[in-house]
Amino acid sequence: MMKVVFERPKSMFPVPTHYCPGCGHGIVHRLLAEVIDEFGIRERVVGVAPVGCAVLIYNYINCDMYEAAHGRAPAIATGCKRVHPDLILFTYQGDGDLASIGTAEIIHAANRGENITVLFLNNAVYGMTGGQMAPTTILGQRTTTSPLGRSPKREGYPIRIAEMLATLEGATYIARVAVHNPRAIIAAKKALKKAFEVQINGLGFSLVEFLSPCPTGWGMSSTEAPKWVEEKMIPSFPLGEFKVPKSEKSVK
Amino acid sequence: MGEKVLITGNEAIGEAAIRAGCRFFFGYPITPQNKIPEYLSYRLPQVGGCFIQAESEIAAIYMVFGAAGAGARVLTSSSGPGISLKQEGISYISAAELPCVIVNVMRAGPGLGGILPSQSDYFQATKGGGHGDYHLLVLAPSTVQETVNLVMDAFDLADKYRNPVIVLADGYIGQMMEPVEFKGRPPKELSAKDWTVTGAKNRPRNLIKSLYLDPEELEQHNLKLHRKYLEMAKNDVRVETYLTDDAEIIIAAYGTVARIAKTAIKILREKGIKVGMVRPITVFPFPYETFTEISEKVDDILVVEMSLGQMIEDVKLGVCGRANVHFYGRVGGMVPTYDEIVREIEKIKRSQV
């Protein structure tokens, strides 16, 4: 008998994705599906899709889902979770969605300690609409709406969501990871698993921020983009756990 | 039979929702409807429900989206400026065909306006309000008892059509106390909610969405919604006609203004002027046919509103030029008195001779 050493997660539909070559969404989707499979919770999971490139996540992840308006996913997840506390709720949101138009919703969902898990994909740019400046665009980064490069005097500073949310008493687990190389991806999966574990154990709000390449939005090749994550993004957005359940020590 | 209790309109709305099986409320404070969230913040936990004071009107309407999508009967309430903020979510809820009940205790606008009663949100409620081609079913009560009955009906209608229903009250109805009976009623036969997101156990997964990138598909979706609105117009128009049989002049009014008009009609009939009233209870779907019929019998219709003329546009569509349509309105939180209505009718009467 042959031994299975690699297979598609059962929580993923067997279809190709619409994402550009080198995009991080596909990786994060797969990690999500693997974690759902490993906990055996697919039939209890409800997801909330964002507006942006990942709106079509429901074409790839096989679980009950909502499609939210831009930024509103945490409020929708709140409504569902309050009706069915036994369901496992996740939202999947980009940086424009979560860190700009949906800032109020994410802060207050975290502050209420909503027992939900947020996957926050930070690629420093509005991907779907064509590469405009995001709240997380780093200083000096050129986008279609910051053509001279982001300047603090003109456009202000990139916003560090993980650090900000970690100050809230209602947040239980907050981590920032990256998906630009295999070692980082393994660490990212560990963090995501921890985040779901927090929810499954009823401990409260959990969020994992994924630094993710967007070669198309950045005007780079799919081999240059991961290097840019390592050299430019990580210095602006340090990786690590910013908040962990009280019984644990954080790993920075 | 239940006994009568003296209760404010706002509290009665909260209690009626609970009696209709609603266990979830998400809202944000705004005058003049604050007694609704205050009441439900202690009543809902008593019946095993959940109350959240949301961080914003926007968040509140999306919590409604989430709870409705999860299959619950759910309520939110607000007043003009707050309803404006909710419009994005109301459009998404309408597109995703989620049942929920929204109460607007109208105050005077535009902008921050004032906190006194008004009917200035008629267009917003009946013509869509947010982006896209959609409608809400809109119920307009004129007494606290009718508010109770309509709030209960609103949940059934929302489920029947998988569409948001607005109860369009005003500051008077919200804040005045009247004796009310919470009548027990047999639950309506409704189809099972097999479309909700509750975890894909032993079934294909469910998806609640409003994105249709293929224009042909989106056109079909729009047409499906439109057929629903036609069904509402066919089956669920509600209208009260009052002393219309022998009337020479008709008053058209809804909500609080209709109560004032009834007093004016009594005075006018004592003076020998035969006046009747058509009071739309659903303002969407609008009782166009009633106005079409009445316009065959009378020459003059006076529309009275706490606005500068919003419902009058629907009245004119029903009348279609067959009668003169006059208007009297007070705004800004000013309420038309029965004396003013009597004077307006007498003016019309004089012009008839």
XYZ file of C-alpha atoms in Angstrom:
605
model
C 0.000 0.000 0.000
C 1.159 3.445 -0.808
C 1.368 5.936 2.014
C -0.197 9.354 1.510
C 2.445 11.963 2.203
C 0.716 14.989 0.715
C -2.895 15.772 -0.130
C -5.286 18.619 -0.627
C -6.976 19.738 2.608
C -10.535 18.384 2.741
C -11.847 21.861 3.564
C -10.609 23.162 0.189
C -12.553 22.831 -3.042
C -10.478 21.119 -5.767
C -10.293 24.197 -7.998
C -7.537 26.550 -9.166
C -7.594 30.001 -7.534
C -7.874 33.357 -9.314
C -4.888 34.814 -7.448
C -1.856 36.223 -9.299
C 1.410 34.224 -9.363
C 3.378 34.920 -6.193
C 0.365 36.163 -4.196
C 0.176 35.132 -0.543
C -3.589 34.620 -0.374
C -3.422 31.069 -1.720
C -0.883 30.123 0.958
C -2.960 31.608 3.767
C -6.117 29.922 2.408
C -4.322 26.598 2.466
C -3.054 27.120 6.018
C -6.610 27.962 7.056
C -7.972 24.803 5.417
C -5.263 22.661 7.032
C -6.002 24.069 10.476
C -9.756 23.508 9.999
C -9.034 19.905 8.946
C -6.617 19.259 11.797
C -9.126 20.425 14.406
C -11.888 18.506 12.579
C -14.222 21.487 12.851
C -15.302 22.090 9.220
C -18.975 21.406 9.985
C -18.903 23.978 12.797
C -16.964 26.677 10.937
C -18.541 29.823 9.524
C -16.328 32.261 7.610
C -16.810 35.889 6.683
C -15.244 36.979 3.385
C -13.994 40.542 2.893
C -14.192 42.985 0.017
C -10.992 42.884 -2.026
C -9.088 40.130 -3.800
C -10.092 37.578 -1.164
C -13.841 38.145 -1.544
C -13.848 34.913 -3.542
C -12.352 32.902 -0.662
C -15.717 31.140 -0.536
C -14.918 29.600 -3.913
C -11.974 27.833 -2.274
C -12.874 27.079 1.358
C -15.686 24.576 1.783
C -17.645 25.849 4.791
C -20.679 28.034 5.459
C -19.819 31.632 4.662
C -20.987 35.201 4.546
C -19.714 37.836 2.149
C -19.311 41.118 4.045
C -19.274 44.751 3.013
C -15.891 46.448 3.100
C -14.586 46.408 6.682
C -17.721 45.036 8.319
C -16.755 41.381 8.702
C -16.118 41.535 12.483
C -19.633 42.907 13.084
C -21.186 40.144 10.951
C -19.126 37.526 12.786
C -20.309 39.038 16.074
C -23.967 38.718 15.057
C -23.542 35.089 14.012
C -21.448 34.084 17.027
C -23.953 35.599 19.462
C -26.734 33.554 17.869
C -24.700 30.332 17.739
C -21.911 30.440 20.363
C -20.910 26.864 19.458
C -19.936 27.762 15.893
C -16.327 28.619 15.063
C -16.221 32.025 13.373
C -13.403 33.422 11.306
C -13.120 36.621 9.313
C -10.593 36.979 6.508
C -9.665 40.588 5.819
C -7.101 42.602 3.908
C -5.365 45.771 5.041
C -7.720 48.237 3.324
C -10.672 46.306 4.713
C -9.490 45.845 8.287
C -7.027 48.665 8.914
C -8.810 51.486 7.078
C -12.545 51.343 6.385
C -13.159 48.719 9.080
C -10.957 50.095 11.860
C -13.888 50.749 14.185
C -15.338 47.261 13.704
C -12.064 45.428 14.381
C -11.145 47.507 17.448
C -14.518 47.042 19.074
C -14.856 43.359 18.232
C -11.440 42.870 19.872
C -12.357 45.078 22.796
C -15.599 43.176 23.433
C -13.496 40.053 23.485
C -15.678 38.488 20.790
C -14.768 34.822 20.649
C -13.822 34.905 16.961
C -10.625 34.450 14.943
C -9.427 37.080 12.463
C -7.050 36.368 9.592
C -5.588 39.732 8.621
C -3.633 39.730 5.379
C -1.299 42.739 5.183
C 0.271 43.291 1.772
C 0.755 47.049 2.147
C -1.435 47.865 -0.838
C -5.021 47.803 -2.164
C -4.671 44.849 -4.509
C -8.119 44.423 -6.062
C -8.636 48.059 -7.009
C -5.237 48.351 -8.675
C -2.442 49.058 -6.210
C -3.538 52.176 -4.321
C -2.003 53.263 -1.022
C -3.113 51.243 1.995
C -3.060 52.241 5.667
C -0.163 49.773 5.934
C 1.816 51.092 2.935
C 5.326 51.586 4.282
C 7.250 54.865 4.228
C 8.727 55.573 0.832
C 6.584 52.929 -0.898
C 5.209 54.047 -4.256
C 1.617 53.170 -5.059
C -0.850 54.451 -7.653
C -2.134 57.028 -5.127
C 1.208 57.791 -3.474
C 3.223 58.106 -6.701
C 6.045 60.017 -5.004
C 6.404 57.408 -2.281
C 4.598 57.515 1.061
C 5.792 60.515 3.031
C 4.836 60.935 6.692
C 4.141 64.630 6.147
C 1.751 63.983 3.283
C 0.249 60.567 3.938
C 1.040 59.804 7.561
C 2.519 56.571 8.861
C 1.829 52.878 8.269
C -0.522 51.622 10.970
C 0.572 48.702 13.148
C -2.653 46.887 13.840
C -1.271 43.944 15.814
C 0.543 46.181 18.302
C -2.498 48.444 18.604
C -4.988 45.641 19.232
C -2.634 44.004 21.714
C -3.195 46.981 24.038
C -6.863 46.029 24.408
C -7.880 43.977 27.405
C -10.497 42.138 25.364
C -7.923 40.676 22.946
C -6.553 37.256 23.928
C -4.150 36.243 21.162
C -2.489 38.630 18.704
C 0.399 37.634 16.449
C 2.144 38.827 13.292
C 3.662 36.294 10.925
C 4.802 36.252 7.284
C 4.303 33.863 4.357
C 7.282 34.780 2.157
C 9.360 31.627 2.689
C 8.796 28.038 3.910
C 10.205 28.657 7.377
C 7.930 31.658 7.875
C 4.958 29.668 6.566
C 5.520 26.927 9.146
C 5.603 29.556 11.905
C 2.489 31.201 10.418
C 0.583 27.937 10.626
C 1.536 27.500 14.280
C 0.199 30.960 15.076
C -3.023 30.337 13.164
C -3.540 27.053 14.974
C -3.042 28.799 18.301
C -5.556 31.471 17.314
C -8.232 28.861 16.534
C -7.368 26.977 19.705
C -8.047 30.145 21.702
C -11.497 30.355 20.149
C -12.255 26.638 20.501
C -11.376 26.919 24.204
C -13.651 29.955 24.528
C -10.819 32.266 25.565
C -11.822 35.234 23.411
C -10.627 37.329 20.498
C -7.708 36.126 18.396
C -6.033 37.696 15.351
C -3.135 36.673 13.151
C -1.649 39.288 10.828
C 0.045 37.762 7.772
C 2.656 39.826 5.913
C 2.085 38.716 2.369
C 3.608 39.451 -1.034
C 1.579 41.223 -3.742
C 3.878 41.172 -6.803
C 1.226 42.684 -9.082
C 0.378 45.541 -6.713
C 4.035 46.198 -6.008
C 5.131 46.024 -9.655
C 7.634 43.249 -8.950
C 8.328 39.733 -10.101
C 7.146 36.888 -7.893
C 10.771 36.214 -6.907
C 11.490 39.837 -5.997
C 8.359 40.259 -3.868
C 9.286 37.794 -1.067
C 12.654 39.560 -0.775
C 10.812 42.860 -0.354
C 8.749 41.316 2.469
C 11.972 40.290 4.227
C 13.935 43.489 3.610
C 11.280 46.211 3.735
C 8.075 44.971 5.328
C 9.389 43.031 8.312
C 11.507 45.983 9.580
C 8.306 48.089 9.505
C 6.104 45.320 10.879
C 8.113 43.169 13.313
C 7.031 39.547 13.600
C 6.024 37.938 16.863
C 3.274 37.293 19.361
C 2.020 40.528 20.881
C -0.542 39.012 23.180
C -1.008 35.438 24.364
C -3.460 33.781 26.744
C -2.565 34.632 30.340
C -1.194 31.165 31.085
C 1.456 31.460 28.336
C 4.583 33.490 27.759
C 4.832 35.357 24.467
C 7.506 34.414 21.950
C 9.024 37.391 20.193
C -57.063 37.759 26.379
C -54.148 39.747 27.681
C -54.680 42.706 29.956
C -53.981 46.297 28.997
C -50.797 47.956 30.172
C -49.881 51.623 30.013
C -46.583 51.823 28.174
C -44.576 54.173 25.967
C -44.381 53.422 22.266
C -40.647 52.799 22.443
C -40.933 50.252 25.264
C -43.931 48.678 23.545
C -41.792 48.171 20.434
C -39.248 46.281 22.517
C -41.846 44.110 24.215
C -43.674 43.414 20.939
C -40.425 42.228 19.387
C -39.877 39.794 22.257
C -43.475 38.525 21.962
C -42.812 37.957 18.249
C -39.872 35.690 19.077
C -37.069 38.193 18.574
C -34.134 37.415 20.860
C -31.427 39.633 19.369
C -31.053 43.396 19.303
C -28.078 45.401 18.065
C -28.257 49.174 18.172
C -26.739 52.500 19.020
C -28.197 55.292 21.164
C -30.001 58.147 19.422
C -32.900 60.335 20.535
C -35.909 59.889 20.409
C -35.739 56.084 20.459
C -33.401 55.401 23.405
C -36.050 53.612 25.434
C -36.035 50.774 22.880
C -32.398 49.724 23.516
C -32.708 50.545 27.219
C -35.758 48.331 27.551
C -34.252 45.466 25.574
C -30.912 45.656 27.416
C -32.637 44.234 30.508
C -35.551 42.345 28.921
C -33.586 40.288 26.389
C -31.287 38.622 28.962
C -34.444 37.712 30.960
C -35.698 35.636 28.019
C -32.341 34.144 27.044
C -31.630 36.692 24.334
C -28.700 38.932 23.551
C -28.392 42.719 23.501
C -25.314 44.526 22.198
C -24.797 48.267 22.194
C -22.680 48.445 19.059
C -19.815 50.854 18.460
C -21.711 52.496 15.616
C -24.949 52.367 13.664
C -22.947 50.720 10.877
C -21.639 47.954 13.107
C -25.142 47.483 14.548
C -26.718 46.850 11.135
C -23.978 44.329 10.252
C -24.517 42.516 13.541
C -28.122 42.327 12.367
C -26.816 40.954 9.042
C -24.861 38.276 10.910
C -27.697 37.275 13.218
C -30.296 37.255 10.432
C -27.996 35.132 8.283
C -27.647 32.746 11.203
C -31.430 32.303 11.220
C -32.434 34.469 14.181
C -35.276 36.962 14.470
C -33.401 40.208 14.975
C -34.235 43.866 15.560
C -32.429 47.176 15.355
C -33.822 50.630 15.925
C -32.669 54.165 15.340
C -33.769 57.583 14.157
C -33.071 59.541 10.939
C -29.325 60.291 11.219
C -28.670 56.769 12.486
C -30.812 55.193 9.780
C -28.736 57.122 7.224
C -25.611 55.463 8.607
C -27.269 52.061 8.417
C -28.179 52.439 4.742
C -25.078 50.656 3.471
C -25.944 47.604 5.520
C -29.633 47.767 4.636
C -28.681 47.604 0.959
C -26.481 44.542 1.593
C -29.186 42.892 3.719
C -31.758 43.486 0.983
C -29.378 42.117 -1.650
C -28.569 39.040 0.427
C -32.311 38.564 1.159
C -32.030 38.460 4.929
C -35.124 38.973 7.082
C -34.872 41.564 9.850
C -36.875 44.387 11.389
C -35.646 47.970 11.533
C -37.497 50.638 13.514
C -37.119 54.290 12.587
C -38.539 56.622 15.229
C -38.409 59.627 12.933
C -37.054 62.975 14.038
C -36.702 66.154 12.019
C -33.849 66.583 9.540
C -31.870 67.151 7.427
C -28.444 66.805 9.006
C -28.508 66.667 12.761
C -31.844 68.473 12.490
C -33.729 68.206 15.748
C -35.085 65.561 18.105
C -38.799 66.289 17.733
C -41.268 64.240 15.683
C -41.232 64.340 11.921
C -42.094 62.329 8.827
C -39.098 63.507 6.877
C -37.667 60.023 6.208
C -40.528 58.815 3.990
C -38.457 58.919 0.814
C -35.529 57.231 2.541
C -37.738 54.394 3.776
C -39.952 53.835 0.751
C -37.695 54.549 -2.219
C -34.697 52.450 -1.280
C -32.475 54.633 0.873
C -29.146 53.021 0.092
C -27.403 52.173 -3.172
C -28.847 49.806 -5.739
C -32.293 48.842 -6.923
C -34.179 47.534 -3.894
C -37.111 48.191 -1.594
C -38.056 47.593 1.995
C -41.509 46.710 3.208
C -42.542 49.751 5.254
C -45.206 49.771 7.977
C -46.445 53.085 9.372
C -48.363 52.836 12.682
C -50.501 55.642 14.073
C -51.101 54.435 17.651
C -49.031 52.584 20.216
C -51.374 49.585 19.952
C -50.979 49.538 16.196
C -47.206 49.826 16.633
C -47.258 46.684 18.775
C -49.331 44.793 16.226
C -47.217 45.946 13.296
C -43.898 45.146 14.994
C -45.160 41.582 15.521
C -46.393 41.375 11.926
C -43.107 42.862 10.723
C -41.175 39.764 11.813
C -43.591 37.478 9.947
C -43.457 39.651 6.833
C -39.651 39.806 6.963
C -39.506 36.002 7.086
C -42.211 35.614 4.441
C -40.327 37.724 1.896
C -36.767 37.276 3.195
C -36.590 41.058 3.138
C -35.960 43.764 5.721
C -39.087 45.440 7.077
C -39.059 49.000 8.410
C -41.498 50.153 11.053
C -41.734 53.871 10.327
C -42.815 55.550 13.555
C -42.137 59.067 14.774
C -41.066 60.764 17.992
C -44.668 61.104 19.147
C -45.467 57.431 18.823
C -42.159 56.500 20.418
C -42.521 58.666 23.463
C -46.226 58.819 24.272
C -47.881 56.361 26.644
C -51.051 54.538 25.679
C -52.879 51.497 27.007
C -51.787 48.485 25.016
C -52.736 44.849 24.854
C -50.090 42.355 23.742
C -52.357 39.906 21.977
C -51.270 36.312 21.717
C -51.606 34.998 18.181
C -51.037 31.694 16.489
C -47.608 31.625 14.828
C -47.666 32.072 11.065
C -46.835 29.083 8.875
C -43.465 29.954 7.400
C -41.138 27.953 5.239
C -38.044 26.489 6.930
C -34.885 28.593 6.853
C -32.710 26.134 4.934
C -30.464 28.915 3.603
C -28.891 30.033 6.888
C -25.227 29.710 7.849
C -25.137 27.444 10.857
C -22.241 25.138 9.964
C -22.325 22.834 6.916
C -23.239 19.646 8.743
C -24.760 16.854 6.611
C -25.555 19.287 3.800
C -23.707 21.301 1.132
C -22.421 24.564 2.528
C -24.557 27.713 2.468
C -23.328 31.086 1.267
C -24.838 34.487 1.989
C -23.636 37.022 -0.547
C -24.505 39.923 -2.801
C -21.688 39.898 -5.379
C -22.639 38.867 -8.931
C -19.819 39.700 -11.326
C -21.682 38.278 -14.319
C -24.141 40.981 -15.463
C -26.672 38.440 -16.721
C -26.656 36.751 -13.342
C -26.987 40.074 -11.511
C -29.869 41.075 -13.764
C -31.619 37.819 -12.855
C -30.990 38.553 -9.168
C -32.433 42.064 -9.559
C -35.475 40.651 -11.333
C -35.960 38.104 -8.561
C -35.960 40.898 -5.968
C -38.348 42.889 -8.130
C -40.798 39.979 -8.291
C -40.805 39.975 -4.498
C -41.797 43.644 -4.423
C -44.607 42.895 -6.893
C -45.772 40.070 -4.616
C -45.815 42.482 -1.671
C -47.936 44.882 -3.712
C -50.316 42.040 -4.629
C -50.701 40.486 -1.177
C -49.690 42.812 1.598
C -50.966 46.335 0.965
C -52.676 47.664 4.069
C -54.764 50.800 4.175
C -57.461 52.252 6.411
C -60.323 54.175 4.858
C -62.243 56.379 7.283
C -65.657 57.880 6.485
C -64.906 57.805 2.768
C -68.348 56.581 1.582
C -70.079 59.962 1.577
C -66.978 62.145 1.588
C -66.621 65.154 -0.711
C -63.029 65.841 0.269
C -60.425 63.264 1.298
C -57.478 63.729 3.604
C -54.467 61.501 2.957
C -52.251 61.073 6.007
C -50.293 58.385 7.828
C -48.870 57.846 11.296
C -49.326 60.522 13.944
C -50.746 63.003 11.435
C -53.647 60.635 10.672
C -54.749 60.794 14.335
C -54.818 64.579 14.210
C -56.713 64.433 10.914
C -59.415 62.258 12.524
C -60.128 65.027 15.052
C -60.230 67.577 12.232
C -62.691 65.371 10.318
C -64.995 65.224 13.358
C -65.016 69.038 13.632
C -65.542 69.464 9.883
C -68.444 66.995 9.818
C -70.073 68.911 12.699
C -69.778 71.956 10.446
C -71.472 70.013 7.650
C -68.406 69.412 5.483
C -68.195 65.739 4.562
C -64.561 64.766 4.843
C -63.039 61.299 4.929
C -59.532 59.920 5.141
C -57.313 57.386 3.429
C -54.539 56.261 5.773
C -51.816 54.106 4.222
C -50.564 51.572 6.782
C -48.049 50.094 4.364
C -46.301 53.005 2.663
C -44.331 50.472 0.634
C -46.137 48.736 -0.970
C -48.281 51.863 -1.332
C -52.096 51.617 -1.655
C -52.170 53.220 -5.108
C -55.440 51.466 -6.038
C -57.299 52.959 -3.087
C -56.302 56.410 -4.278
C -57.216 55.542 -7.857
C -60.712 54.494 -6.701
C -61.178 57.494 -4.428
C -60.111 59.906 -7.156
C -63.110 58.706 -9.219
C -65.427 59.856 -6.423
C -63.993 63.139 -5.126
C -62.498 66.209 -6.744
C -60.123 67.197 -3.975
C -57.567 65.347 -1.854
C -55.558 67.078 0.866
C -52.273 65.404 1.768
C -51.070 66.326 5.255
C -47.573 65.393 6.346
C -44.857 66.316 8.814
C -42.642 67.005 5.804
C -42.708 69.424 2.893
C -44.276 66.826 0.637
C -43.006 63.296 0.331
C -45.955 60.885 0.450
C -47.810 63.321 -1.830
C -45.737 61.975 -4.747
C -47.207 58.491 -4.239
C -50.698 59.921 -3.760
C -50.341 61.732 -7.101
C -49.237 58.503 -8.787
C -52.408 56.821 -7.529
C -54.682 59.751 -8.378
C -53.069 60.195 -11.785
C -54.583 63.609 -12.499
C -58.212 62.574 -11.842
C -58.528 64.862 -8.777
C -56.837 67.960 -7.384
C -54.119 67.032 -4.911
C -53.500 69.722 -2.271
C -50.807 69.759 0.367
C -50.322 70.947 3.912
C -47.172 70.192 5.876
C -45.301 71.273 8.989
C -41.625 70.510 9.487
C -38.697 70.859 11.832
C -40.519 69.104 14.677
C -43.618 71.310 14.331
C -46.781 69.224 14.206
C -49.873 70.224 12.230
C -52.840 70.940 14.509
C -56.439 69.909 13.790
C -57.340 73.622 13.553
C -54.832 74.065 10.774
C -56.212 71.036 8.929
C -59.797 72.334 9.370
C -58.697 75.678 7.922
C -57.029 74.004 4.913
C -60.124 71.912 4.171
C -62.381 74.979 4.465
C -60.138 76.756 1.948
C -60.564 73.842 -0.473
C -64.336 73.797 0.174
C -64.616 77.504 -0.652
C -62.691 77.009 -3.890
C -65.140 74.244 -4.899
C -68.128 76.591 -4.900
